[in-house]
Amino acid sequence: MSAALEVKHTDEIISVNPATGAEVGRVPRVSPGDVRGTVERSRAAFSSWKNTSFAARRALVMRAREVILSEMDEIAHLISAESGKPFGEAIAMEIAPVLDLMQYFARNAEKMLRPARIGIGLYALLGRSSKIVYHPLGVVGIIPAWNYPLSIPLGETAMALMAGNSVVIKPSELTPLVGLKIGEIFEKAGAPRDLVQVVTGDGRTGAALVDAAPEKIMFTGSVATGKKIAEAAAKNLTSVVLELGGKDPMIVFEDANLELAAGAAVWGAFCNAGQSCSSVERLYVQEGAAEKLTEKIVEMTRNLVQGSGENENVSIGAMSSEKQLRIVENHVEDFKKQGAKIEIGGHKSEALDGLFYEPTVITGAKNEMLAMQEETFGPTLPIATFKTEDEAVRLANDSEFGLTASVWTRDLAKGKRVAEKIEAGSVCVNEVLYTHGIGQTPWGGFKNSGRGRTHGREGLMELVQPQHIHINNLAVLPDAWWLPYSPEAVKTFRGFAKYFASGSVVKTTRLLPQLWKRIRELRKR
Ligand code: NAD
């Protein structure tokens, strides 16, 4: 592959179209010193933004949506040019879902973050009450991957702003112009100065952002980088959300609608050229349905047009980097060496210049094979078989990852039962891959697929700090546990342990005479 397709290590980054090798644009590699300055300015912007009303925050996010809608095609072309994905896919899988997420949090964050009373059991009988108030964190640093260069960082930005935070984004070095576009969208929407800033660069710029000690890091990328970030963030006790890799299984039972399952497998494995963290990377089909399902999958795969993402008839675009393409080549070679069979595909696309790999269907895959354990992140669909429900669950869970999974069956009770046994953050029954697009639901992984959540209520809670406000509404008597201690105090404490801590009002009434004695003792001193 020509050197033009590599990221050049100069003080600027040249962004190239992986389908053509053509330069898309150049951006600076922001130095650590400048990153620190950016975070300081962000903190200043936060000091005003945190005091804004939800109505003002909502207005900004809704205006940003309008900017996106008015520039939809231009933005989709930019995503396609930098990442290689089909233009239509950029709209369907990035722009539409993030617009939905933005309107949802713009309209609902206030309700979700409303101060809430908490039940405090028997303490309430002592005249106490408690509520939770949610405060913004401060500067949120967002470090995304290149595969959904708009929707992931933009969705996190919108949520962070609704929660009252300021944002600094360090986009992937493969898709920096899409990252800058996010800053431009908020500028056009009238965001206050420095509220949403973008620092372009590679891993070093990302590391500088972590070192600059923002209040939170939202990271999306590989397990290896996730570990480095967790370690670096620990120095400042910066909390991190890590959205990492996947090796997502799809389980197809004999009683499934095989036509639908085949279509889902083909889309789930090959959309975005297989470069989704929730791509179908392993398909387990029950023996009796294996032949029929494989035939359908191969037939559908044969009809897919591959090429430049600009062409609206293209279903499979280019891969985003040469490094990624090499991983796919190595994994397919490993499948061949280990005795699996390539049903269709299996090569870099010779007919096309650029970073294209043919959509590839493999049968006879076994969990012991390297490419059934390591994340491939490319257009491959390895198929393995199973006999029983238990075996399917065991095979699906035999992985260091646990991001998403899907179960296909007409028996919904079985589907739900199996789904709950799968170790993954999001499991679909008769659906596949797309739950990141439902901004209302939590997103995140089990095992090495990540820590923490983005999206949904759980994701919003990552972007605030809860504060407990506790009120003694009576405040006329001293508390029985105050100093000084005495034999009367110890008797009372025993009563607390035996009666009050039981949670039972009836039992606690037995403590009342002793409690009163102790309080009188305290009042006399
Ligand atoms: P990567 O880890 O190489 O890079 C991700 C980001 O981290 C980039 O912006 C990069 O510049 C930055 N970075 C690199 N080193 C850094 C360091 N030391 N400190 C701070 N930042 C640093 O990952 P990638 O190749 O861009 O993305 C592919 C991976 O992302 C896959 O494993 C995929 O599964 C995962 N992913 C996960 C999700 C999810 O939601 N779980 C979503 C998309 C992608």
PDB file of N, CA and C in Angstrom, residues 49 54-67 102 106 161-162 185-192 195-196:
ATOM      1  N   TRP A  49     -20.643  27.801  32.648  1.00  0.00           N
ATOM      2  CA  TRP A  49     -21.638  26.863  32.085  1.00  0.00           C
ATOM      3  C   TRP A  49     -22.356  26.069  33.174  1.00  0.00           C
ATOM      4  N   PHE A  54     -31.192  24.424  32.685  1.00  0.00           N
ATOM      5  CA  PHE A  54     -31.371  23.317  31.731  1.00  0.00           C
ATOM      6  C   PHE A  54     -31.962  23.847  30.427  1.00  0.00           C
ATOM      7  N   ALA A  55     -32.768  24.891  30.510  1.00  0.00           N
ATOM      8  CA  ALA A  55     -33.371  25.433  29.285  1.00  0.00           C
ATOM      9  C   ALA A  55     -32.277  25.967  28.358  1.00  0.00           C
ATOM     10  N   ALA A  56     -31.273  26.632  28.921  1.00  0.00           N
ATOM     11  CA  ALA A  56     -30.191  27.179  28.089  1.00  0.00           C
ATOM     12  C   ALA A  56     -29.363  26.045  27.483  1.00  0.00           C
ATOM     13  N   ARG A  57     -29.125  25.007  28.283  1.00  0.00           N
ATOM     14  CA  ARG A  57     -28.340  23.867  27.770  1.00  0.00           C
ATOM     15  C   ARG A  57     -29.118  23.173  26.654  1.00  0.00           C
ATOM     16  N   ARG A  58     -30.421  22.995  26.909  1.00  0.00           N
ATOM     17  CA  ARG A  58     -31.276  22.335  25.911  1.00  0.00           C
ATOM     18  C   ARG A  58     -31.259  23.136  24.605  1.00  0.00           C
ATOM     19  N   ALA A  59     -31.340  24.462  24.726  1.00  0.00           N
ATOM     20  CA  ALA A  59     -31.384  25.309  23.524  1.00  0.00           C
ATOM     21  C   ALA A  59     -30.099  25.129  22.713  1.00  0.00           C
ATOM     22  N   LEU A  60     -28.956  25.056  23.396  1.00  0.00           N
ATOM     23  CA  LEU A  60     -27.690  24.895  22.665  1.00  0.00           C
ATOM     24  C   LEU A  60     -27.663  23.547  21.923  1.00  0.00           C
ATOM     25  N   VAL A  61     -28.014  22.484  22.632  1.00  0.00           N
ATOM     26  CA  VAL A  61     -27.944  21.147  22.002  1.00  0.00           C
ATOM     27  C   VAL A  61     -28.943  21.059  20.846  1.00  0.00           C
ATOM     28  N   MET A  62     -30.122  21.660  21.017  1.00  0.00           N
ATOM     29  CA  MET A  62     -31.106  21.612  19.931  1.00  0.00           C
ATOM     30  C   MET A  62     -30.650  22.463  18.737  1.00  0.00           C
ATOM     31  N   ARG A  63     -29.957  23.565  19.000  1.00  0.00           N
ATOM     32  CA  ARG A  63     -29.428  24.360  17.880  1.00  0.00           C
ATOM     33  C   ARG A  63     -28.323  23.587  17.158  1.00  0.00           C
ATOM     34  N   ALA A  64     -27.523  22.865  17.928  1.00  0.00           N
ATOM     35  CA  ALA A  64     -26.462  22.052  17.295  1.00  0.00           C
ATOM     36  C   ALA A  64     -27.095  20.998  16.376  1.00  0.00           C
ATOM     37  N   ARG A  65     -28.245  20.451  16.792  1.00  0.00           N
ATOM     38  CA  ARG A  65     -28.959  19.490  15.922  1.00  0.00           C
ATOM     39  C   ARG A  65     -29.350  20.155  14.610  1.00  0.00           C
ATOM     40  N   GLU A  66     -29.817  21.398  14.740  1.00  0.00           N
ATOM     41  CA  GLU A  66     -30.239  22.117  13.518  1.00  0.00           C
ATOM     42  C   GLU A  66     -29.048  22.310  12.576  1.00  0.00           C
ATOM     43  N   VAL A  67     -27.897  22.641  13.144  1.00  0.00           N
ATOM     44  CA  VAL A  67     -26.698  22.819  12.306  1.00  0.00           C
ATOM     45  C   VAL A  67     -26.416  21.498  11.576  1.00  0.00           C
ATOM     46  N   MET A 102     -29.348  13.313  20.935  1.00  0.00           N
ATOM     47  CA  MET A 102     -29.269  14.734  21.334  1.00  0.00           C
ATOM     48  C   MET A 102     -30.639  15.256  21.764  1.00  0.00           C
ATOM     49  N   ALA A 106     -31.457  16.375  25.522  1.00  0.00           N
ATOM     50  CA  ALA A 106     -31.839  17.791  25.630  1.00  0.00           C
ATOM     51  C   ALA A 106     -33.184  17.891  26.350  1.00  0.00           C
ATOM     52  N   LEU A 161     -22.566  18.185  28.152  1.00  0.00           N
ATOM     53  CA  LEU A 161     -23.043  19.577  28.224  1.00  0.00           C
ATOM     54  C   LEU A 161     -24.362  19.655  28.971  1.00  0.00           C
ATOM     55  N   MET A 162     -25.265  18.730  28.694  1.00  0.00           N
ATOM     56  CA  MET A 162     -26.566  18.750  29.389  1.00  0.00           C
ATOM     57  C   MET A 162     -26.370  18.608  30.896  1.00  0.00           C
ATOM     58  N   ILE A 185     -19.619  22.596  14.773  1.00  0.00           N
ATOM     59  CA  ILE A 185     -21.086  22.500  14.937  1.00  0.00           C
ATOM     60  C   ILE A 185     -21.516  23.310  16.171  1.00  0.00           C
ATOM     61  N   PHE A 186     -20.780  23.132  17.276  1.00  0.00           N
ATOM     62  CA  PHE A 186     -21.181  23.853  18.500  1.00  0.00           C
ATOM     63  C   PHE A 186     -20.874  25.351  18.398  1.00  0.00           C
ATOM     64  N   GLU A 187     -19.815  25.674  17.656  1.00  0.00           N
ATOM     65  CA  GLU A 187     -19.521  27.102  17.450  1.00  0.00           C
ATOM     66  C   GLU A 187     -20.674  27.749  16.675  1.00  0.00           C
ATOM     67  N   LYS A 188     -21.091  27.073  15.587  1.00  0.00           N
ATOM     68  CA  LYS A 188     -22.190  27.628  14.783  1.00  0.00           C
ATOM     69  C   LYS A 188     -23.490  27.679  15.587  1.00  0.00           C
ATOM     70  N   ALA A 189     -23.615  26.761  16.547  1.00  0.00           N
ATOM     71  CA  ALA A 189     -24.835  26.744  17.361  1.00  0.00           C
ATOM     72  C   ALA A 189     -24.794  27.824  18.443  1.00  0.00           C
ATOM     73  N   GLY A 190     -23.663  28.533  18.531  1.00  0.00           N
ATOM     74  CA  GLY A 190     -23.573  29.639  19.490  1.00  0.00           C
ATOM     75  C   GLY A 190     -23.090  29.226  20.867  1.00  0.00           C
ATOM     76  N   ALA A 191     -22.293  28.154  20.944  1.00  0.00           N
ATOM     77  CA  ALA A 191     -21.771  27.733  22.257  1.00  0.00           C
ATOM     78  C   ALA A 191     -20.847  28.805  22.811  1.00  0.00           C
ATOM     79  N   PRO A 192     -20.858  29.015  24.130  1.00  0.00           N
ATOM     80  CA  PRO A 192     -19.914  29.966  24.709  1.00  0.00           C
ATOM     81  C   PRO A 192     -18.476  29.561  24.361  1.00  0.00           C
ATOM     82  N   LEU A 195     -16.251  26.260  25.405  1.00  0.00           N
ATOM     83  CA  LEU A 195     -17.086  25.229  26.048  1.00  0.00           C
ATOM     84  C   LEU A 195     -16.842  23.861  25.408  1.00  0.00           C
ATOM     85  N   VAL A 196     -16.706  23.832  24.071  1.00  0.00           N
ATOM     86  CA  VAL A 196     -16.396  22.570  23.372  1.00  0.00           C
ATOM     87  C   VAL A 196     -15.141  22.836  22.545  1.00  0.00           C
TER      88      VAL A 196
END
